[in-house]
Structure formats: C-alpha cells, structure tokens
Amino acid sequence: MNVTFRQLKVFAAVARHLSYTKAAKELHLSQPAVSMQIKQLEDSAGIDLFEQIGKKTYLTEAGREMFHYSKKIAQHLVEIEEVLAQLKGVSRGHLSIAVASTANYFATRLLAAFAKSHEGVSFSLDVTNRESLLHQLEHNECDLVIMGQPPEGVELVTEAFMDNPLVVIAPPDHPLVGVEKVSMKRLQEETFVIRESGSGTRIAMSRFFDEKGFQLKTGMEMTSNEAIKQAVEAGLGLGIVSVHTLALELEVNHLVVLNVAKFPILRHWYVVHRRGKRLSPVAEAFRQFVLGQAKEVLQSLVQR
Ligand code: PGA
C-alpha cells in the first residue's frame, strides 16, 4: 500500500467531519483536491473508505479501521516531533558550571564523559571558592554548581551524588605513618597546614574538631589543595584534604593517609541550583547525568 502522510491527514479530516466540504475548509483546500486525495488513498488501499447514502457521508468498515490507525500514526508523529525537539535541545547549547576548587579534581572528567554524548554542546567551567559559588547561585550566573557544603537558609535545590571523605595526610617519613588509630589527642601535638577561610574543606574541618572538643595547632594557610599537598610533602606540617585530590601522590608514595580515630570526616558532593530556576535542556541533562552516572564515571578515582 502506497500511502502518504498528506493523504492520511486529508482522510482523517473527512472522517472527523463526515463531510468533504468541511474537511476542505479546515485544510484550506478545494473540495476537488480533497476528493482527489481520498480517491488516491482508496485506490491504493484497494477498498472504499467512505460511502454516500443520500446526501450523507459515512465511513465504511474499512474506513473505520483506517480512521483508527490514522489517529495512531498522527499521535506517533507528534511524539517523534517531541523527541526530536528534546534531542535538539540537549545536543546544542551552552552549559555553564561553577565548581568548588576541590571538585575540580573530578569535574573535568565528568564534563568530558558528558561531552562524548553531547557533541554540539559548549562548556564553561569556573573553578572558584565557596563564597564566589554562593554569589553565582544568588545572582543566577551559572546553570549548576558542584560544591561540598550547600548553605542553609538559601532557596536551593541540593542533591548529593557522591561521598567526599576528608583525610589526614603526612609525608611518608612522618612518625605517625603506619600507626594504628592515631588518637585525636595525639593529633593535637602536630601542626597543620590549612586551607583559606571560606574553603568548604576548612569549614568542615573546623566544625569537626569543634564538635569533638579538640583544637588543632595551625601553621600556614594556603588557598589551594595543590599548595597544601606540596607543603605537607615538604614537611611543613600535616594536612586535611578530600581523598579526591590525592590519586597521584598516593600512587607514587609522595604522601600517606594517616589512620586516625574518627576519620575520615564524612561529607558529600552536591549538585546545586536555585530553587525555581528553569534549567535549560542541556543543564537538566547534565544534572541527571551527574546524579545517575557520576559515581560510575569516577569509579577509579573514588576507589583509590
Ligand atoms: P573547597 O571544597 O575546600 O575547595 O572549597 C569544597 C568543599 O569541600 O566544600
């Protein structure tokens, strides 16, 4: 059967109105044009679809079947259009992400994995501190934020997608390396190299020791995880960092994670946006991707 969508559309209009005149009017066609389409459809189907009794037009049994299926086909066409519109939405466009400096150890991998299935999408990634992240959320300056410490009292949608354990690091020749369950009390004798105020890591660390009633001896303050790691390697003190910053140093044995009682400090990574913000199709796709697949994509990093 050689049927065109146009014939089906004309057929459906006649079947709905049971009138060639009304169908012609609806479709902005002449009545002979409508009759011609129906004639071609009937010829192709090899059976009459309408019958004329007196002045009235009726569907034949074959016509009723054809009407039933033509409605289904029309529905499918609408669905195809919707699916294609969605695909167009997420295969193009721009995604603007802002992440906490510690999250940058895995954010680029996430973007790379997402980009593989979204070739037409361009990205911008702002790696910045917590204060700036909060500012961007408040002023709607980026699509999504990845951070470890969503603030309370701000209208945000925050969804945890991965653990973020904080550990104590030392150089390999430190006397506490290899000691089973170093006590918090013993830790107080050490000097710590710490992150800048405003860093999520620093906030979590201070809260943890305050809650446990311990005070850390702090030495130098540094604005990046890289600087902290270098300083610890150089023997300037112990450090507390997210395990996600450590893959390489542990592998080549430049740093060691100490076995400390009550550690690691358990935290999570969150994907965050302002409540009520209308996410673009690309941003929504990335959010879903992070929530559903980030752990898997980053498995090797997480296992270390
Ligand atoms: P940060 O990390 O210490 O680099 O700000 C974010 C967080 O852990 O909250």
PDB file of C-alpha atoms and ligand atoms in Angstrom:
ATOM      1  CA  MET A   1       0.000   0.000   0.000  1.00  0.00           C
ATOM      2  CA  ASN A   2       1.456   3.300  -1.052  1.00  0.00           C
ATOM      3  CA  VAL A   3       0.011   5.873   1.345  1.00  0.00           C
ATOM      4  CA  THR A   4       1.291   9.377   2.031  1.00  0.00           C
ATOM      5  CA  PHE A   5       1.011  11.331   5.282  1.00  0.00           C
ATOM      6  CA  ARG A   6      -0.861  14.006   3.338  1.00  0.00           C
ATOM      7  CA  GLN A   7      -3.496  11.507   2.225  1.00  0.00           C
ATOM      8  CA  LEU A   8      -3.906  10.290   5.809  1.00  0.00           C
ATOM      9  CA  LYS A   9      -4.272  13.831   7.063  1.00  0.00           C
ATOM     10  CA  VAL A  10      -6.971  14.624   4.495  1.00  0.00           C
ATOM     11  CA  PHE A  11      -8.671  11.297   5.204  1.00  0.00           C
ATOM     12  CA  ALA A  12      -8.719  11.980   8.962  1.00  0.00           C
ATOM     13  CA  ALA A  13     -10.298  15.404   8.402  1.00  0.00           C
ATOM     14  CA  VAL A  14     -13.075  13.960   6.193  1.00  0.00           C
ATOM     15  CA  ALA A  15     -13.615  11.083   8.656  1.00  0.00           C
ATOM     16  CA  ARG A  16     -13.891  13.503  11.568  1.00  0.00           C
ATOM     17  CA  HIS A  17     -16.362  15.838   9.868  1.00  0.00           C
ATOM     18  CA  LEU A  18     -18.024  13.180   7.685  1.00  0.00           C
ATOM     19  CA  SER A  19     -18.067  15.973   5.117  1.00  0.00           C
ATOM     20  CA  TYR A  20     -15.752  16.736   2.190  1.00  0.00           C
ATOM     21  CA  THR A  21     -16.760  20.384   2.284  1.00  0.00           C
ATOM     22  CA  LYS A  22     -15.909  20.868   5.948  1.00  0.00           C
ATOM     23  CA  ALA A  23     -12.653  18.947   5.597  1.00  0.00           C
ATOM     24  CA  ALA A  24     -11.685  21.134   2.621  1.00  0.00           C
ATOM     25  CA  LYS A  25     -12.405  24.224   4.677  1.00  0.00           C
ATOM     26  CA  GLU A  26     -10.360  23.010   7.652  1.00  0.00           C
ATOM     27  CA  LEU A  27      -7.385  22.152   5.457  1.00  0.00           C
ATOM     28  CA  HIS A  28      -7.687  25.235   3.229  1.00  0.00           C
ATOM     29  CA  LEU A  29      -8.057  23.063   0.154  1.00  0.00           C
ATOM     30  CA  SER A  30     -10.608  22.971  -2.622  1.00  0.00           C
ATOM     31  CA  GLN A  31     -13.229  20.255  -2.430  1.00  0.00           C
ATOM     32  CA  PRO A  32     -11.980  18.532  -5.644  1.00  0.00           C
ATOM     33  CA  ALA A  33      -8.465  18.432  -4.141  1.00  0.00           C
ATOM     34  CA  VAL A  34      -9.854  16.652  -1.073  1.00  0.00           C
ATOM     35  CA  SER A  35     -11.841  14.218  -3.218  1.00  0.00           C
ATOM     36  CA  MET A  36      -8.716  13.513  -5.274  1.00  0.00           C
ATOM     37  CA  GLN A  37      -6.644  12.648  -2.158  1.00  0.00           C
ATOM     38  CA  ILE A  38      -9.365  10.319  -0.867  1.00  0.00           C
ATOM     39  CA  LYS A  39      -9.713   8.664  -4.277  1.00  0.00           C
ATOM     40  CA  GLN A  40      -5.960   8.038  -4.418  1.00  0.00           C
ATOM     41  CA  LEU A  41      -5.994   6.630  -0.887  1.00  0.00           C
ATOM     42  CA  GLU A  42      -8.894   4.310  -1.679  1.00  0.00           C
ATOM     43  CA  ASP A  43      -7.200   3.170  -4.907  1.00  0.00           C
ATOM     44  CA  SER A  44      -4.027   2.469  -3.009  1.00  0.00           C
ATOM     45  CA  ALA A  45      -5.891   0.661  -0.211  1.00  0.00           C
ATOM     46  CA  GLY A  46      -7.924  -1.252  -2.783  1.00  0.00           C
ATOM     47  CA  ILE A  47     -11.159  -0.720  -0.859  1.00  0.00           C
ATOM     48  CA  ASP A  48     -13.751   2.027  -0.341  1.00  0.00           C
ATOM     49  CA  LEU A  49     -13.313   4.049   2.837  1.00  0.00           C
ATOM     50  CA  PHE A  50     -16.469   6.168   2.605  1.00  0.00           C
ATOM     51  CA  GLU A  51     -19.960   5.562   1.336  1.00  0.00           C
ATOM     52  CA  GLN A  52     -22.561   8.068   0.289  1.00  0.00           C
ATOM     53  CA  ILE A  53     -26.140   7.417   1.390  1.00  0.00           C
ATOM     54  CA  GLY A  54     -28.452  10.145   0.218  1.00  0.00           C
ATOM     55  CA  LYS A  55     -26.631  13.373   0.960  1.00  0.00           C
ATOM     56  CA  LYS A  56     -24.722  11.942   3.888  1.00  0.00           C
ATOM     57  CA  THR A  57     -21.170  10.593   4.012  1.00  0.00           C
ATOM     58  CA  TYR A  58     -20.428   7.541   6.165  1.00  0.00           C
ATOM     59  CA  LEU A  59     -17.277   5.592   6.980  1.00  0.00           C
ATOM     60  CA  THR A  60     -17.264   2.032   5.694  1.00  0.00           C
ATOM     61  CA  GLU A  61     -15.922  -0.693   7.976  1.00  0.00           C
ATOM     62  CA  ALA A  62     -12.541  -0.350   6.215  1.00  0.00           C
ATOM     63  CA  GLY A  63     -12.827   3.421   6.696  1.00  0.00           C
ATOM     64  CA  ARG A  64     -13.330   2.975  10.456  1.00  0.00           C
ATOM     65  CA  GLU A  65     -10.216   0.805  10.637  1.00  0.00           C
ATOM     66  CA  MET A  66      -8.269   3.330   8.591  1.00  0.00           C
ATOM     67  CA  PHE A  67      -9.503   6.130  10.881  1.00  0.00           C
ATOM     68  CA  HIS A  68      -8.391   4.183  13.966  1.00  0.00           C
ATOM     69  CA  TYR A  69      -4.874   3.675  12.589  1.00  0.00           C
ATOM     70  CA  SER A  70      -4.557   7.148  11.096  1.00  0.00           C
ATOM     71  CA  LYS A  71      -5.125   8.595  14.583  1.00  0.00           C
ATOM     72  CA  LYS A  72      -2.377   6.385  15.970  1.00  0.00           C
ATOM     73  CA  ILE A  73       0.002   7.427  13.214  1.00  0.00           C
ATOM     74  CA  ALA A  74      -0.780  11.092  13.893  1.00  0.00           C
ATOM     75  CA  GLN A  75      -0.064  10.527  17.598  1.00  0.00           C
ATOM     76  CA  HIS A  76       3.255   8.905  16.787  1.00  0.00           C
ATOM     77  CA  LEU A  77       4.174  11.832  14.570  1.00  0.00           C
ATOM     78  CA  VAL A  78       3.581  14.216  17.471  1.00  0.00           C
ATOM     79  CA  GLU A  79       5.733  12.014  19.718  1.00  0.00           C
ATOM     80  CA  ILE A  80       8.534  11.926  17.157  1.00  0.00           C
ATOM     81  CA  GLU A  81       8.419  15.707  16.998  1.00  0.00           C
ATOM     82  CA  GLU A  82       8.689  15.961  20.786  1.00  0.00           C
ATOM     83  CA  VAL A  83      11.578  13.511  20.979  1.00  0.00           C
ATOM     84  CA  LEU A  84      13.437  15.328  18.215  1.00  0.00           C
ATOM     85  CA  ALA A  85      12.836  18.677  19.895  1.00  0.00           C
ATOM     86  CA  GLN A  86      14.349  17.310  23.101  1.00  0.00           C
ATOM     87  CA  LEU A  87      17.310  15.904  21.239  1.00  0.00           C
ATOM     88  CA  LYS A  88      17.868  19.218  19.501  1.00  0.00           C
ATOM     89  CA  GLY A  89      17.680  20.909  22.894  1.00  0.00           C
ATOM     90  CA  VAL A  90      20.416  18.829  24.501  1.00  0.00           C
ATOM     91  CA  SER A  91      22.638  18.325  21.512  1.00  0.00           C
ATOM     92  CA  ARG A  92      23.284  22.034  21.201  1.00  0.00           C
ATOM     93  CA  GLY A  93      23.574  24.954  23.520  1.00  0.00           C
ATOM     94  CA  HIS A  94      25.884  26.034  26.271  1.00  0.00           C
ATOM     95  CA  LEU A  95      26.433  24.657  29.740  1.00  0.00           C
ATOM     96  CA  SER A  96      27.904  26.873  32.392  1.00  0.00           C
ATOM     97  CA  ILE A  97      29.150  25.111  35.520  1.00  0.00           C
ATOM     98  CA  ALA A  98      30.839  26.510  38.595  1.00  0.00           C
ATOM     99  CA  VAL A  99      32.658  24.171  40.971  1.00  0.00           C
ATOM    100  CA  ALA A 100      34.469  24.373  44.290  1.00  0.00           C
ATOM    101  CA  SER A 101      38.221  24.184  43.836  1.00  0.00           C
ATOM    102  CA  THR A 102      38.369  20.694  45.345  1.00  0.00           C
ATOM    103  CA  ALA A 103      35.643  19.468  42.971  1.00  0.00           C
ATOM    104  CA  ASN A 104      37.821  20.383  40.031  1.00  0.00           C
ATOM    105  CA  TYR A 105      39.770  17.165  40.584  1.00  0.00           C
ATOM    106  CA  PHE A 106      36.853  15.296  39.043  1.00  0.00           C
ATOM    107  CA  ALA A 107      34.629  17.944  37.387  1.00  0.00           C
ATOM    108  CA  THR A 108      36.608  17.937  34.159  1.00  0.00           C
ATOM    109  CA  ARG A 109      36.261  14.146  33.895  1.00  0.00           C
ATOM    110  CA  LEU A 110      32.515  14.472  34.314  1.00  0.00           C
ATOM    111  CA  LEU A 111      32.337  17.133  31.634  1.00  0.00           C
ATOM    112  CA  ALA A 112      34.486  15.036  29.300  1.00  0.00           C
ATOM    113  CA  ALA A 113      32.241  11.993  29.749  1.00  0.00           C
ATOM    114  CA  PHE A 114      29.104  14.091  29.226  1.00  0.00           C
ATOM    115  CA  ALA A 115      30.584  15.834  26.179  1.00  0.00           C
ATOM    116  CA  LYS A 116      31.078  12.496  24.429  1.00  0.00           C
ATOM    117  CA  SER A 117      27.335  12.062  24.020  1.00  0.00           C
ATOM    118  CA  HIS A 118      26.616  15.799  23.533  1.00  0.00           C
ATOM    119  CA  GLU A 119      28.989  16.836  20.801  1.00  0.00           C
ATOM    120  CA  GLY A 120      27.280  20.114  19.881  1.00  0.00           C
ATOM    121  CA  VAL A 121      27.326  21.475  23.436  1.00  0.00           C
ATOM    122  CA  SER A 122      29.907  24.049  24.502  1.00  0.00           C
ATOM    123  CA  PHE A 123      31.003  24.353  28.131  1.00  0.00           C
ATOM    124  CA  SER A 124      32.369  26.861  30.547  1.00  0.00           C
ATOM    125  CA  LEU A 125      33.802  25.762  33.863  1.00  0.00           C
ATOM    126  CA  ASP A 126      34.518  28.231  36.630  1.00  0.00           C
ATOM    127  CA  VAL A 127      36.721  26.839  39.399  1.00  0.00           C
ATOM    128  CA  THR A 128      36.354  29.090  42.367  1.00  0.00           C
ATOM    129  CA  ASN A 129      35.903  29.364  46.100  1.00  0.00           C
ATOM    130  CA  ARG A 130      32.772  28.828  48.094  1.00  0.00           C
ATOM    131  CA  GLU A 131      31.978  32.493  48.526  1.00  0.00           C
ATOM    132  CA  SER A 132      32.004  33.061  44.797  1.00  0.00           C
ATOM    133  CA  LEU A 133      29.861  29.948  44.255  1.00  0.00           C
ATOM    134  CA  LEU A 134      27.252  31.327  46.609  1.00  0.00           C
ATOM    135  CA  HIS A 135      27.340  34.662  44.817  1.00  0.00           C
ATOM    136  CA  GLN A 136      26.849  32.944  41.450  1.00  0.00           C
ATOM    137  CA  LEU A 137      23.912  30.953  42.769  1.00  0.00           C
ATOM    138  CA  GLU A 138      22.314  34.032  44.222  1.00  0.00           C
ATOM    139  CA  HIS A 139      22.703  36.066  41.038  1.00  0.00           C
ATOM    140  CA  ASN A 140      21.774  33.266  38.664  1.00  0.00           C
ATOM    141  CA  GLU A 141      25.137  33.462  36.919  1.00  0.00           C
ATOM    142  CA  CYS A 142      25.615  29.796  36.085  1.00  0.00           C
ATOM    143  CA  ASP A 143      23.460  26.781  35.286  1.00  0.00           C
ATOM    144  CA  LEU A 144      24.676  24.437  38.008  1.00  0.00           C
ATOM    145  CA  VAL A 145      27.133  24.412  40.886  1.00  0.00           C
ATOM    146  CA  ILE A 146      29.067  21.465  42.290  1.00  0.00           C
ATOM    147  CA  MET A 147      30.049  22.004  45.895  1.00  0.00           C
ATOM    148  CA  GLY A 148      30.578  20.229  49.173  1.00  0.00           C
ATOM    149  CA  GLN A 149      28.798  22.484  51.604  1.00  0.00           C
ATOM    150  CA  PRO A 150      25.483  23.938  50.432  1.00  0.00           C
ATOM    151  CA  PRO A 151      24.467  26.805  52.686  1.00  0.00           C
ATOM    152  CA  GLU A 152      21.366  26.683  54.810  1.00  0.00           C
ATOM    153  CA  GLY A 153      18.644  29.272  54.602  1.00  0.00           C
ATOM    154  CA  VAL A 154      19.031  29.910  50.861  1.00  0.00           C
ATOM    155  CA  GLU A 155      16.383  28.699  48.424  1.00  0.00           C
ATOM    156  CA  LEU A 156      18.399  25.966  46.729  1.00  0.00           C
ATOM    157  CA  VAL A 157      17.843  22.523  45.294  1.00  0.00           C
ATOM    158  CA  THR A 158      20.779  20.464  46.585  1.00  0.00           C
ATOM    159  CA  GLU A 159      21.241  16.840  45.593  1.00  0.00           C
ATOM    160  CA  ALA A 160      24.059  14.655  46.912  1.00  0.00           C
ATOM    161  CA  PHE A 161      25.692  12.417  44.314  1.00  0.00           C
ATOM    162  CA  MET A 162      28.964  11.138  45.796  1.00  0.00           C
ATOM    163  CA  ASP A 163      30.833  10.758  49.092  1.00  0.00           C
ATOM    164  CA  ASN A 164      33.586  13.227  49.840  1.00  0.00           C
ATOM    165  CA  PRO A 165      35.741  11.850  52.669  1.00  0.00           C
ATOM    166  CA  LEU A 166      38.349  14.167  54.187  1.00  0.00           C
ATOM    167  CA  VAL A 167      41.543  12.518  55.408  1.00  0.00           C
ATOM    168  CA  VAL A 168      44.718  13.461  57.244  1.00  0.00           C
ATOM    169  CA  ILE A 169      47.839  13.414  55.064  1.00  0.00           C
ATOM    170  CA  ALA A 170      51.503  13.210  56.026  1.00  0.00           C
ATOM    171  CA  PRO A 171      54.842  12.789  54.244  1.00  0.00           C
ATOM    172  CA  PRO A 172      55.961   9.117  54.015  1.00  0.00           C
ATOM    173  CA  ASP A 173      58.703   9.584  56.638  1.00  0.00           C
ATOM    174  CA  HIS A 174      56.401  11.041  59.316  1.00  0.00           C
ATOM    175  CA  PRO A 175      56.491   9.168  62.682  1.00  0.00           C
ATOM    176  CA  LEU A 176      52.707   8.639  62.646  1.00  0.00           C
ATOM    177  CA  VAL A 177      52.788   6.735  59.339  1.00  0.00           C
ATOM    178  CA  GLY A 178      51.820   3.110  59.975  1.00  0.00           C
ATOM    179  CA  VAL A 179      50.458   3.817  63.466  1.00  0.00           C
ATOM    180  CA  GLU A 180      47.063   2.134  64.079  1.00  0.00           C
ATOM    181  CA  LYS A 181      44.325   4.573  65.069  1.00  0.00           C
ATOM    182  CA  VAL A 182      46.216   7.723  65.928  1.00  0.00           C
ATOM    183  CA  SER A 183      44.174   9.422  68.668  1.00  0.00           C
ATOM    184  CA  MET A 184      42.728  12.903  68.261  1.00  0.00           C
ATOM    185  CA  LYS A 185      44.699  13.898  71.344  1.00  0.00           C
ATOM    186  CA  ARG A 186      47.943  12.873  69.655  1.00  0.00           C
ATOM    187  CA  LEU A 187      46.917  14.814  66.571  1.00  0.00           C
ATOM    188  CA  GLN A 188      46.817  17.974  68.688  1.00  0.00           C
ATOM    189  CA  GLU A 189      50.589  17.791  69.072  1.00  0.00           C
ATOM    190  CA  GLU A 190      51.016  18.214  65.315  1.00  0.00           C
ATOM    191  CA  THR A 191      50.966  21.426  63.303  1.00  0.00           C
ATOM    192  CA  PHE A 192      48.512  21.586  60.390  1.00  0.00           C
ATOM    193  CA  VAL A 193      48.775  23.390  57.094  1.00  0.00           C
ATOM    194  CA  ILE A 194      45.214  24.580  56.397  1.00  0.00           C
ATOM    195  CA  ARG A 195      43.090  25.940  53.571  1.00  0.00           C
ATOM    196  CA  GLU A 196      41.992  29.573  53.394  1.00  0.00           C
ATOM    197  CA  SER A 197      38.931  30.684  55.358  1.00  0.00           C
ATOM    198  CA  GLY A 198      35.874  30.311  53.122  1.00  0.00           C
ATOM    199  CA  SER A 199      37.042  26.956  51.790  1.00  0.00           C
ATOM    200  CA  GLY A 200      34.496  24.168  52.275  1.00  0.00           C
ATOM    201  CA  THR A 201      37.259  21.831  53.426  1.00  0.00           C
ATOM    202  CA  ARG A 202      38.328  24.312  56.069  1.00  0.00           C
ATOM    203  CA  ILE A 203      34.774  24.882  57.315  1.00  0.00           C
ATOM    204  CA  ALA A 204      34.155  21.122  57.591  1.00  0.00           C
ATOM    205  CA  MET A 205      37.449  20.547  59.348  1.00  0.00           C
ATOM    206  CA  SER A 206      36.899  23.331  61.904  1.00  0.00           C
ATOM    207  CA  ARG A 207      33.367  22.139  62.604  1.00  0.00           C
ATOM    208  CA  PHE A 208      34.569  18.564  63.074  1.00  0.00           C
ATOM    209  CA  PHE A 209      37.236  19.461  65.647  1.00  0.00           C
ATOM    210  CA  ASP A 210      34.946  21.942  67.441  1.00  0.00           C
ATOM    211  CA  GLU A 211      32.258  19.277  67.787  1.00  0.00           C
ATOM    212  CA  LYS A 212      34.789  16.800  69.178  1.00  0.00           C
ATOM    213  CA  GLY A 213      36.135  19.446  71.561  1.00  0.00           C
ATOM    214  CA  PHE A 214      39.676  19.450  70.166  1.00  0.00           C
ATOM    215  CA  GLN A 215      41.781  22.335  68.975  1.00  0.00           C
ATOM    216  CA  LEU A 216      44.289  21.977  66.160  1.00  0.00           C
ATOM    217  CA  LYS A 217      47.620  23.730  66.056  1.00  0.00           C
ATOM    218  CA  THR A 218      47.585  25.505  62.719  1.00  0.00           C
ATOM    219  CA  GLY A 219      50.525  26.893  60.844  1.00  0.00           C
ATOM    220  CA  MET A 220      50.461  28.172  57.328  1.00  0.00           C
ATOM    221  CA  GLU A 221      47.275  28.885  55.436  1.00  0.00           C
ATOM    222  CA  MET A 222      47.069  28.158  51.699  1.00  0.00           C
ATOM    223  CA  THR A 223      44.496  28.811  49.013  1.00  0.00           C
ATOM    224  CA  SER A 224      44.724  25.559  47.067  1.00  0.00           C
ATOM    225  CA  ASN A 225      44.848  21.829  47.638  1.00  0.00           C
ATOM    226  CA  GLU A 226      47.964  21.636  45.479  1.00  0.00           C
ATOM    227  CA  ALA A 227      49.767  24.066  47.779  1.00  0.00           C
ATOM    228  CA  ILE A 228      48.646  22.091  50.847  1.00  0.00           C
ATOM    229  CA  LYS A 229      49.952  18.846  49.366  1.00  0.00           C
ATOM    230  CA  GLN A 230      53.280  20.405  48.387  1.00  0.00           C
ATOM    231  CA  ALA A 231      53.635  21.879  51.865  1.00  0.00           C
ATOM    232  CA  VAL A 232      52.900  18.550  53.564  1.00  0.00           C
ATOM    233  CA  GLU A 233      55.353  16.785  51.264  1.00  0.00           C
ATOM    234  CA  ALA A 234      57.958  19.385  52.153  1.00  0.00           C
ATOM    235  CA  GLY A 235      57.458  18.666  55.858  1.00  0.00           C
ATOM    236  CA  LEU A 236      55.699  21.907  56.826  1.00  0.00           C
ATOM    237  CA  GLY A 237      53.009  20.025  58.749  1.00  0.00           C
ATOM    238  CA  LEU A 238      50.097  17.647  58.351  1.00  0.00           C
ATOM    239  CA  GLY A 239      47.114  18.449  56.122  1.00  0.00           C
ATOM    240  CA  ILE A 240      43.448  17.604  55.821  1.00  0.00           C
ATOM    241  CA  VAL A 241      42.156  17.206  52.286  1.00  0.00           C
ATOM    242  CA  SER A 242      39.478  15.407  50.292  1.00  0.00           C
ATOM    243  CA  VAL A 243      40.589  11.966  49.057  1.00  0.00           C
ATOM    244  CA  HIS A 244      39.629  13.160  45.593  1.00  0.00           C
ATOM    245  CA  THR A 245      42.657  15.418  45.498  1.00  0.00           C
ATOM    246  CA  LEU A 246      45.095  12.603  46.189  1.00  0.00           C
ATOM    247  CA  ALA A 247      45.139   9.981  43.473  1.00  0.00           C
ATOM    248  CA  LEU A 248      48.578  10.687  42.069  1.00  0.00           C
ATOM    249  CA  GLU A 249      50.501  11.376  45.290  1.00  0.00           C
ATOM    250  CA  LEU A 250      49.295   8.158  46.903  1.00  0.00           C
ATOM    251  CA  GLU A 251      50.202   6.143  43.832  1.00  0.00           C
ATOM    252  CA  VAL A 252      53.768   7.387  43.749  1.00  0.00           C
ATOM    253  CA  ASN A 253      54.013   7.363  47.546  1.00  0.00           C
ATOM    254  CA  HIS A 254      54.742  11.061  47.973  1.00  0.00           C
ATOM    255  CA  LEU A 255      52.009  11.334  50.600  1.00  0.00           C
ATOM    256  CA  VAL A 256      50.378   8.909  53.006  1.00  0.00           C
ATOM    257  CA  VAL A 257      46.886   8.903  54.517  1.00  0.00           C
ATOM    258  CA  LEU A 258      47.172   8.521  58.309  1.00  0.00           C
ATOM    259  CA  ASN A 259      44.971   6.086  60.177  1.00  0.00           C
ATOM    260  CA  VAL A 260      43.318   8.470  62.639  1.00  0.00           C
ATOM    261  CA  ALA A 261      40.484   7.625  65.052  1.00  0.00           C
ATOM    262  CA  LYS A 262      37.111   9.106  63.986  1.00  0.00           C
ATOM    263  CA  PHE A 263      38.421   9.749  60.483  1.00  0.00           C
ATOM    264  CA  PRO A 264      37.604  10.239  57.650  1.00  0.00           C
ATOM    265  CA  ILE A 265      35.360  13.278  58.034  1.00  0.00           C
ATOM    266  CA  LEU A 266      32.336  12.163  56.056  1.00  0.00           C
ATOM    267  CA  ARG A 267      30.974  14.676  53.595  1.00  0.00           C
ATOM    268  CA  HIS A 268      29.207  14.615  50.246  1.00  0.00           C
ATOM    269  CA  TRP A 269      29.359  16.319  46.904  1.00  0.00           C
ATOM    270  CA  TYR A 270      26.207  18.099  45.815  1.00  0.00           C
ATOM    271  CA  VAL A 271      24.890  19.340  42.506  1.00  0.00           C
ATOM    272  CA  VAL A 272      23.074  22.578  43.259  1.00  0.00           C
ATOM    273  CA  HIS A 273      20.827  25.136  41.587  1.00  0.00           C
ATOM    274  CA  ARG A 274      18.481  27.848  42.796  1.00  0.00           C
ATOM    275  CA  ARG A 275      15.003  26.667  43.613  1.00  0.00           C
ATOM    276  CA  GLY A 276      12.616  27.834  40.897  1.00  0.00           C
ATOM    277  CA  LYS A 277      15.363  28.202  38.289  1.00  0.00           C
ATOM    278  CA  ARG A 278      14.280  26.886  34.922  1.00  0.00           C
ATOM    279  CA  LEU A 279      17.115  24.637  33.844  1.00  0.00           C
ATOM    280  CA  SER A 280      17.881  24.562  30.127  1.00  0.00           C
ATOM    281  CA  PRO A 281      17.555  21.113  28.463  1.00  0.00           C
ATOM    282  CA  VAL A 282      21.362  20.807  28.466  1.00  0.00           C
ATOM    283  CA  ALA A 283      21.657  21.750  32.145  1.00  0.00           C
ATOM    284  CA  GLU A 284      18.879  19.324  33.056  1.00  0.00           C
ATOM    285  CA  ALA A 285      20.594  16.560  31.065  1.00  0.00           C
ATOM    286  CA  PHE A 286      23.888  17.260  32.855  1.00  0.00           C
ATOM    287  CA  ARG A 287      22.166  17.268  36.257  1.00  0.00           C
ATOM    288  CA  GLN A 288      20.613  13.885  35.506  1.00  0.00           C
ATOM    289  CA  PHE A 289      23.958  12.629  34.253  1.00  0.00           C
ATOM    290  CA  VAL A 290      25.744  13.685  37.437  1.00  0.00           C
ATOM    291  CA  LEU A 291      23.075  12.188  39.703  1.00  0.00           C
ATOM    292  CA  GLY A 292      22.853   8.946  37.760  1.00  0.00           C
ATOM    293  CA  GLN A 293      26.331   8.320  36.458  1.00  0.00           C
ATOM    294  CA  ALA A 294      28.958  10.420  38.218  1.00  0.00           C
ATOM    295  CA  LYS A 295      29.874   7.669  40.673  1.00  0.00           C
ATOM    296  CA  GLU A 296      30.348   5.147  37.900  1.00  0.00           C
ATOM    297  CA  VAL A 297      32.307   7.528  35.678  1.00  0.00           C
ATOM    298  CA  LEU A 298      34.594   8.432  38.577  1.00  0.00           C
ATOM    299  CA  GLN A 299      34.867   4.918  39.979  1.00  0.00           C
ATOM    300  CA  SER A 300      38.633   4.662  39.614  1.00  0.00           C
ATOM    301  CA  LEU A 301      39.085   7.961  41.410  1.00  0.00           C
ATOM    302  CA  VAL A 302      36.726   7.012  44.217  1.00  0.00           C
ATOM    303  CA  GLN A 303      38.306   3.607  44.809  1.00  0.00           C
ATOM    304  CA  ARG A 304      41.763   4.939  45.385  1.00  0.00           C
TER     305      ARG A 304
HETATM  306  P1  PGA B   1      36.842  23.658  48.875  1.00  0.00           P
HETATM  307  O1  PGA B   1      35.932  22.423  48.563  1.00  0.00           O
HETATM  308  O2  PGA B   1      37.506  23.353  50.171  1.00  0.00           O
HETATM  309  O3  PGA B   1      37.809  23.622  47.711  1.00  0.00           O
HETATM  310  O4  PGA B   1      36.011  24.907  48.975  1.00  0.00           O
HETATM  311  C1  PGA B   1      34.582  22.433  48.583  1.00  0.00           C
HETATM  312  C2  PGA B   1      34.037  21.697  49.724  1.00  0.00           C
HETATM  313  O5  PGA B   1      34.659  20.691  50.102  1.00  0.00           O
HETATM  314  O6  PGA B   1      33.019  22.140  50.243  1.00  0.00           O
END
